[in-house]
Tab-separated table of N, CA and C in Angstrom:
chain	number	residue	atom	x	y	z
A	171	MET	N	-180.090	-64.215	113.758
A	171	MET	CA	-179.698	-64.736	114.091
A	171	MET	C	-178.742	-64.238	114.833
A	172	ALA	N	-178.278	-64.004	116.564
A	172	ALA	CA	-177.111	-63.713	117.085
A	172	ALA	C	-175.846	-64.389	116.829
A	173	GLN	N	-175.027	-63.123	116.639
A	173	GLN	CA	-173.559	-63.839	116.140
A	173	GLN	C	-172.761	-63.366	117.267
A	174	ASP	N	-171.828	-64.184	117.993
A	174	ASP	CA	-170.703	-63.819	119.013
A	174	ASP	C	-169.724	-63.089	118.562
A	175	TYR	N	-169.633	-62.129	118.904
A	175	TYR	CA	-168.402	-61.490	118.141
A	175	TYR	C	-167.134	-61.942	118.903
A	176	ASP	N	-167.287	-62.721	120.416
A	176	ASP	CA	-165.816	-62.806	120.917
A	176	ASP	C	-165.254	-64.191	120.377
A	177	ALA	N	-166.180	-64.951	119.884
A	177	ALA	CA	-165.865	-66.022	119.127
A	177	ALA	C	-164.838	-66.110	118.116
A	178	PRO	N	-163.482	-66.947	117.857
A	178	PRO	CA	-162.455	-66.972	117.065
A	178	PRO	C	-162.893	-66.888	115.943
A	179	ARG	N	-162.114	-66.536	114.960
A	179	ARG	CA	-162.840	-66.188	113.225
A	179	ARG	C	-162.366	-67.779	112.427
A	180	ARG	N	-163.191	-68.259	111.644
A	180	ARG	CA	-162.537	-69.193	110.849
A	180	ARG	C	-162.153	-69.012	109.365
A	181	ASN	N	-160.759	-69.521	109.120
A	181	ASN	CA	-161.162	-68.936	107.784
A	181	ASN	C	-160.158	-70.366	106.695
A	182	GLU	N	-159.801	-70.217	105.767
A	182	GLU	CA	-159.534	-71.422	105.230
A	182	GLU	C	-158.016	-71.851	105.422
A	183	THR	N	-157.204	-70.975	106.019
A	183	THR	CA	-155.726	-71.398	106.694
A	183	THR	C	-156.090	-71.979	107.903
A	184	ASP	N	-157.247	-71.947	108.468
A	184	ASP	CA	-157.626	-72.733	109.691
A	184	ASP	C	-158.043	-74.157	109.626
A	185	GLU	N	-158.763	-74.292	108.106
A	185	GLU	CA	-159.210	-75.458	107.576
A	185	GLU	C	-158.147	-76.080	107.321
A	186	LEU	N	-157.151	-75.529	106.808
A	186	LEU	CA	-156.433	-76.307	106.261
A	186	LEU	C	-155.117	-77.175	107.195
A	187	GLY	N	-155.192	-76.150	108.344
A	187	GLY	CA	-154.326	-76.776	109.573
A	187	GLY	C	-155.099	-78.063	109.962
A	188	GLU	N	-156.535	-78.478	109.817
A	188	GLU	CA	-156.983	-79.692	110.478
A	188	GLU	C	-157.209	-80.837	109.238
A	189	ASP	N	-156.792	-80.658	108.259
A	189	ASP	CA	-156.942	-81.762	107.515
A	189	ASP	C	-155.975	-82.914	107.981
A	190	SER	N	-156.056	-84.183	107.575
A	190	SER	CA	-155.426	-85.336	107.909
A	190	SER	C	-153.907	-85.300	106.814
A	191	LEU	N	-153.132	-86.283	107.275
A	191	LEU	CA	-151.829	-86.310	106.680
A	191	LEU	C	-152.241	-86.741	104.870
A	192	GLU	N	-153.134	-87.692	105.060
A	192	GLU	CA	-153.540	-88.366	103.743
A	192	GLU	C	-154.061	-87.481	102.726
A	193	GLU	N	-155.031	-86.270	103.240
A	193	GLU	CA	-155.940	-85.174	102.285
A	193	GLU	C	-154.514	-84.376	101.781
A	194	LEU	N	-153.769	-84.303	102.738
A	194	LEU	CA	-152.222	-83.125	102.293
A	194	LEU	C	-151.566	-83.939	101.108
A	195	LYS	N	-151.366	-85.446	101.064
A	195	LYS	CA	-150.424	-86.056	100.458
A	195	LYS	C	-151.212	-86.127	99.585
A	196	ALA	N	-152.422	-86.167	99.110
A	196	ALA	CA	-153.245	-86.382	97.828
A	196	ALA	C	-153.466	-84.901	97.201
A	197	ARG	N	-153.575	-84.083	98.052
A	197	ARG	CA	-153.420	-82.823	97.216
A	197	ARG	C	-152.132	-82.557	96.522
A	198	ARG	N	-151.005	-82.584	97.419
A	198	ARG	CA	-149.868	-82.487	96.894
A	198	ARG	C	-149.740	-83.158	95.617
A	199	ALA	N	-150.277	-84.504	95.714
A	199	ALA	CA	-149.924	-85.436	94.458
A	199	ALA	C	-150.821	-84.715	93.000
A	200	GLU	N	-152.143	-84.115	93.340
A	200	GLU	CA	-152.862	-83.535	92.393
A	200	GLU	C	-152.013	-82.838	91.571
A	201	ALA	N	-151.462	-81.749	92.788
A	201	ALA	CA	-150.775	-80.324	92.109
A	201	ALA	C	-149.801	-80.682	91.225
A	202	GLN	N	-149.046	-82.005	91.765
A	202	GLN	CA	-147.961	-82.089	90.800
A	202	GLN	C	-148.104	-82.591	89.344
A	203	SER	N	-149.082	-83.481	89.872
A	203	SER	CA	-149.170	-84.010	88.520
A	203	SER	C	-150.058	-82.906	87.677
A	204	SER	N	-150.335	-82.130	87.712
A	204	SER	CA	-150.741	-80.946	86.800
A	204	SER	C	-149.528	-80.281	86.218
A	205	SER	N	-148.742	-80.046	86.585
A	205	SER	CA	-147.310	-79.642	86.013
A	205	SER	C	-146.754	-80.047	84.790
A	206	VAL	N	-146.349	-79.385	83.825
A	206	VAL	CA	-145.878	-79.799	82.808
A	206	VAL	C	-144.398	-79.598	82.953
A	207	ASP	N	-143.806	-80.878	82.407
A	207	ASP	CA	-142.382	-81.102	82.244
A	207	ASP	C	-141.683	-80.558	81.024
A	208	VAL	N	-141.018	-79.458	81.503
A	208	VAL	CA	-140.623	-78.776	80.016
A	208	VAL	C	-139.241	-78.749	80.179
A	209	ASP	N	-138.628	-79.235	79.087
A	209	ASP	CA	-137.176	-79.425	79.324
A	209	ASP	C	-136.380	-77.643	79.184
A	210	GLU	N	-135.634	-77.245	79.830
A	210	GLU	CA	-135.128	-75.978	79.599
A	210	GLU	C	-134.153	-75.514	78.968
A	211	THR	N	-133.727	-76.506	77.847
A	211	THR	CA	-133.083	-75.634	76.496
A	211	THR	C	-133.433	-75.914	75.485
A	212	ASP	N	-134.785	-76.470	75.273
A	212	ASP	CA	-135.975	-76.433	74.332
A	212	ASP	C	-136.686	-75.199	74.577
A	213	PHE	N	-137.064	-74.712	75.978
A	213	PHE	CA	-137.407	-73.369	76.342
A	213	PHE	C	-136.647	-72.022	75.853
A	214	ASN	N	-135.335	-72.191	76.448
A	214	ASN	CA	-134.172	-71.268	75.896
A	214	ASN	C	-134.164	-70.785	74.415
A	215	GLU	N	-134.223	-71.996	73.568
A	215	GLU	CA	-133.534	-71.936	72.284
A	215	GLU	C	-135.051	-71.523	71.793
A	216	ALA	N	-136.107	-71.853	72.116
A	216	ALA	CA	-137.327	-71.143	71.438
A	216	ALA	C	-137.850	-69.610	71.859
A	217	LEU	N	-137.028	-69.271	73.069
A	217	LEU	CA	-137.466	-67.918	73.565
A	217	LEU	C	-136.860	-66.776	72.538
A	218	GLU	N	-137.602	-65.807	72.288
A	218	GLU	CA	-136.916	-64.680	71.358
A	218	GLU	C	-137.643	-63.360	71.886
A	219	LEU	N	-137.145	-62.280	72.832
A	219	LEU	CA	-137.240	-61.382	73.055
A	219	LEU	C	-137.436	-60.446	72.114
A	220	PRO	N	-138.408	-59.542	71.903
A	220	PRO	CA	-138.169	-58.242	70.517
A	220	PRO	C	-137.002	-57.616	71.204
A	221	GLY	N	-136.429	-57.432	69.904
A	221	GLY	CA	-135.438	-56.109	70.058
A	221	GLY	C	-134.193	-56.423	70.804
A	222	ALA	N	-133.945	-58.425	70.842
A	222	ALA	CA	-133.185	-58.594	71.967
A	222	ALA	C	-131.962	-58.952	70.811
A	223	ASP	N	-131.881	-58.930	69.659
A	223	ASP	CA	-130.762	-58.986	69.107
A	223	ASP	C	-129.949	-57.661	68.745
A	224	LEU	N	-128.668	-57.505	69.656
A	224	LEU	CA	-128.020	-56.479	69.722
A	224	LEU	C	-126.539	-56.489	69.110
A	225	SER	N	-126.140	-57.666	68.559
A	225	SER	CA	-125.018	-57.811	67.803
A	225	SER	C	-124.548	-57.132	66.335
A	226	ASN	N	-125.775	-56.196	66.294
A	226	ASN	CA	-125.331	-54.732	65.078
A	226	ASN	C	-125.227	-53.547	65.779
A	227	GLU	N	-125.268	-53.457	66.858
A	227	GLU	CA	-124.855	-52.283	68.051
A	227	GLU	C	-123.836	-51.745	68.178
A	228	GLU	N	-123.526	-50.756	68.401
A	228	GLU	CA	-122.197	-50.362	68.847
A	228	GLU	C	-122.273	-49.764	70.152
A	229	LEU	N	-121.508	-49.888	71.197
A	229	LEU	CA	-121.729	-49.180	72.493
A	229	LEU	C	-120.917	-47.557	72.011
A	230	THR	N	-121.391	-46.699	72.670
A	230	THR	CA	-121.119	-45.228	72.463
A	230	THR	C	-120.972	-44.728	73.674
A	231	VAL	N	-120.016	-44.623	74.253
A	231	VAL	CA	-120.064	-44.230	75.537
A	231	VAL	C	-118.421	-43.147	75.576
A	232	ARG	N	-118.968	-41.825	76.322
A	232	ARG	CA	-117.936	-41.225	76.152
A	232	ARG	C	-117.157	-41.087	77.668
A	233	VAL	N	-115.957	-41.773	77.657
A	233	VAL	CA	-114.917	-42.023	78.560
A	233	VAL	C	-114.114	-40.804	79.287
A	234	LEU	N	-114.246	-40.208	80.622
A	234	LEU	CA	-113.601	-39.364	80.614
A	234	LEU	C	-112.489	-39.918	81.660
A	235	PRO	N	-111.034	-39.444	81.423
A	235	PRO	CA	-110.178	-39.600	82.758
A	235	PRO	C	-110.448	-39.194	84.102
A	236	LYS	N	-109.469	-40.315	84.850
A	236	LYS	CA	-109.640	-39.503	86.264
A	236	LYS	C	-109.175	-38.135	86.228
A	237	GLN	N	-110.380	-37.487	87.145
A	237	GLN	CA	-109.562	-36.046	87.192
A	237	GLN	C	-108.728	-35.382	88.313
A	238	GLU	N	-108.420	-34.477	88.094
A	238	GLU	CA	-107.280	-34.159	89.853
A	238	GLU	C	-107.992	-34.234	90.807
A	239	ASP	N	-109.302	-33.912	90.874
A	239	ASP	CA	-110.045	-34.064	91.797
A	239	ASP	C	-110.633	-35.552	92.517
A	240	GLU	N	-110.451	-36.365	92.082
A	240	GLU	CA	-110.872	-37.593	92.211
A	240	GLU	C	-110.084	-38.335	92.367
A	241	PHE	N	-110.370	-39.607	93.068
A	241	PHE	CA	-108.934	-40.637	93.324
A	241	PHE	C	-110.336	-42.178	93.326
A	242	THR	N	-109.045	-43.198	93.168
A	242	THR	CA	-109.670	-44.798	93.172
A	242	THR	C	-109.557	-45.348	94.248
A	243	CYS	N	-110.796	-45.595	95.046
A	243	CYS	CA	-110.748	-46.540	96.200
A	243	CYS	C	-109.934	-47.842	96.046
A	244	SER	N	-108.871	-48.277	97.027
A	244	SER	CA	-107.975	-48.857	96.746
A	244	SER	C	-109.030	-50.909	97.234
A	245	ARG	N	-110.393	-49.966	97.602
A	245	ARG	CA	-111.048	-51.552	98.181
A	245	ARG	C	-112.057	-51.957	96.861
A	246	CYS	N	-112.857	-51.017	96.503
A	246	CYS	CA	-113.676	-51.279	95.551
A	246	CYS	C	-113.701	-50.750	94.514
A	247	PHE	N	-112.508	-50.176	94.059
A	247	PHE	CA	-112.102	-49.737	92.925
A	247	PHE	C	-113.065	-48.690	91.936
A	248	LEU	N	-113.614	-48.073	93.006
A	248	LEU	CA	-114.367	-47.035	92.116
A	248	LEU	C	-113.857	-45.547	92.175
A	249	VAL	N	-113.961	-44.719	90.978
A	249	VAL	CA	-113.677	-43.529	91.061
A	249	VAL	C	-114.301	-42.526	92.141
A	250	HIS	N	-114.051	-41.983	92.584
A	250	HIS	CA	-114.885	-41.000	93.915
A	250	HIS	C	-114.214	-39.784	93.731
A	251	HIS	N	-115.310	-38.881	94.074
A	251	HIS	CA	-114.766	-37.530	94.444
A	251	HIS	C	-113.664	-37.421	95.549
A	252	ARG	N	-113.236	-36.139	95.418
A	252	ARG	CA	-111.942	-36.272	96.787
A	252	ARG	C	-113.018	-35.987	97.954
A	253	SER	N	-114.020	-35.620	97.868
A	253	SER	CA	-114.882	-35.593	99.281
A	253	SER	C	-115.523	-36.657	99.969
A	254	ARG	N	-115.341	-37.786	99.149
A	254	ARG	CA	-115.912	-38.779	99.401
A	254	ARG	C	-114.695	-39.905	99.880
A	255	LEU	N	-113.107	-39.387	100.128
A	255	LEU	CA	-111.872	-39.462	101.085
A	255	LEU	C	-112.165	-40.105	102.378
A	256	ALA	N	-112.400	-41.342	102.808
A	256	ALA	CA	-112.616	-41.354	104.191
A	256	ALA	C	-111.301	-41.417	104.844
A	257	ALA	N	-110.213	-42.433	104.609
A	257	ALA	CA	-108.745	-42.552	105.075
A	257	ALA	C	-107.949	-43.019	103.985
A	258	THR	N	-107.108	-43.350	104.274
A	258	THR	CA	-105.557	-43.944	103.421
A	258	THR	C	-104.751	-44.457	104.515
A	259	ARG	N	-104.972	-46.103	104.072
A	259	ARG	CA	-104.378	-47.223	104.663
A	259	ARG	C	-103.399	-47.640	103.987
A	260	ASN	N	-102.558	-47.774	104.874
A	260	ASN	CA	-100.732	-48.539	103.783
A	260	ASN	C	-101.002	-47.434	102.667
A	261	GLY	N	-101.207	-46.372	102.948
A	261	GLY	CA	-100.904	-45.536	101.533
A	261	GLY	C	-101.931	-45.298	100.550
A	262	GLN	N	-102.881	-46.051	100.786
A	262	GLN	CA	-103.491	-46.299	99.742
A	262	GLN	C	-105.267	-45.501	100.051
A	263	PRO	N	-105.595	-44.826	99.215
A	263	PRO	CA	-107.462	-44.596	99.060
A	263	PRO	C	-108.376	-44.744	99.472
A	264	VAL	N	-109.173	-44.854	100.542
A	264	VAL	CA	-109.934	-45.523	100.928
A	264	VAL	C	-111.249	-44.689	100.883
A	265	CYS	N	-112.918	-45.176	100.273
A	265	CYS	CA	-113.720	-44.407	99.917
A	265	CYS	C	-114.410	-44.578	101.505
A	266	ARG	N	-115.423	-43.630	101.886
A	266	ARG	CA	-116.868	-43.994	102.831
A	266	ARG	C	-117.278	-45.113	102.984
A	267	ASP	N	-117.721	-45.344	101.921
A	267	ASP	CA	-118.304	-46.830	101.883
A	267	ASP	C	-117.855	-48.002	102.598
A	268	CYS	N	-116.273	-47.863	101.890
A	268	CYS	CA	-115.868	-49.049	102.126
A	268	CYS	C	-114.974	-48.938	103.703
A	269	ALA	N	-115.154	-47.771	103.980
A	269	ALA	CA	-114.568	-47.593	105.710
A	269	ALA	C	-115.475	-47.659	106.822
A	270	ALA	N	-116.700	-47.979	106.367
A	270	ALA	CA	-117.778	-47.985	107.193
A	270	ALA	C	-117.988	-49.485	107.773
């Protein structure tokens, strides 16, 4: 059988576009009726992830004070190296990210 390669191809999305409004409403009703109504509070209480109980854990992080060659940006309040200093506005240092 000869095939016309110049003819437009048809796929599922093309067929869906030709469905009647009633068929689309019926499909929507079927899809909604199969969903299960779950109360979020019940779901959250029953959900327990493995290793999620961190109540007995302590966070141990070594915090270093701001060094001589660092500054705190007056806009984002992050500590940056002096090489990231873009400008000083109103006497306050501003990093390159905030100045852009």
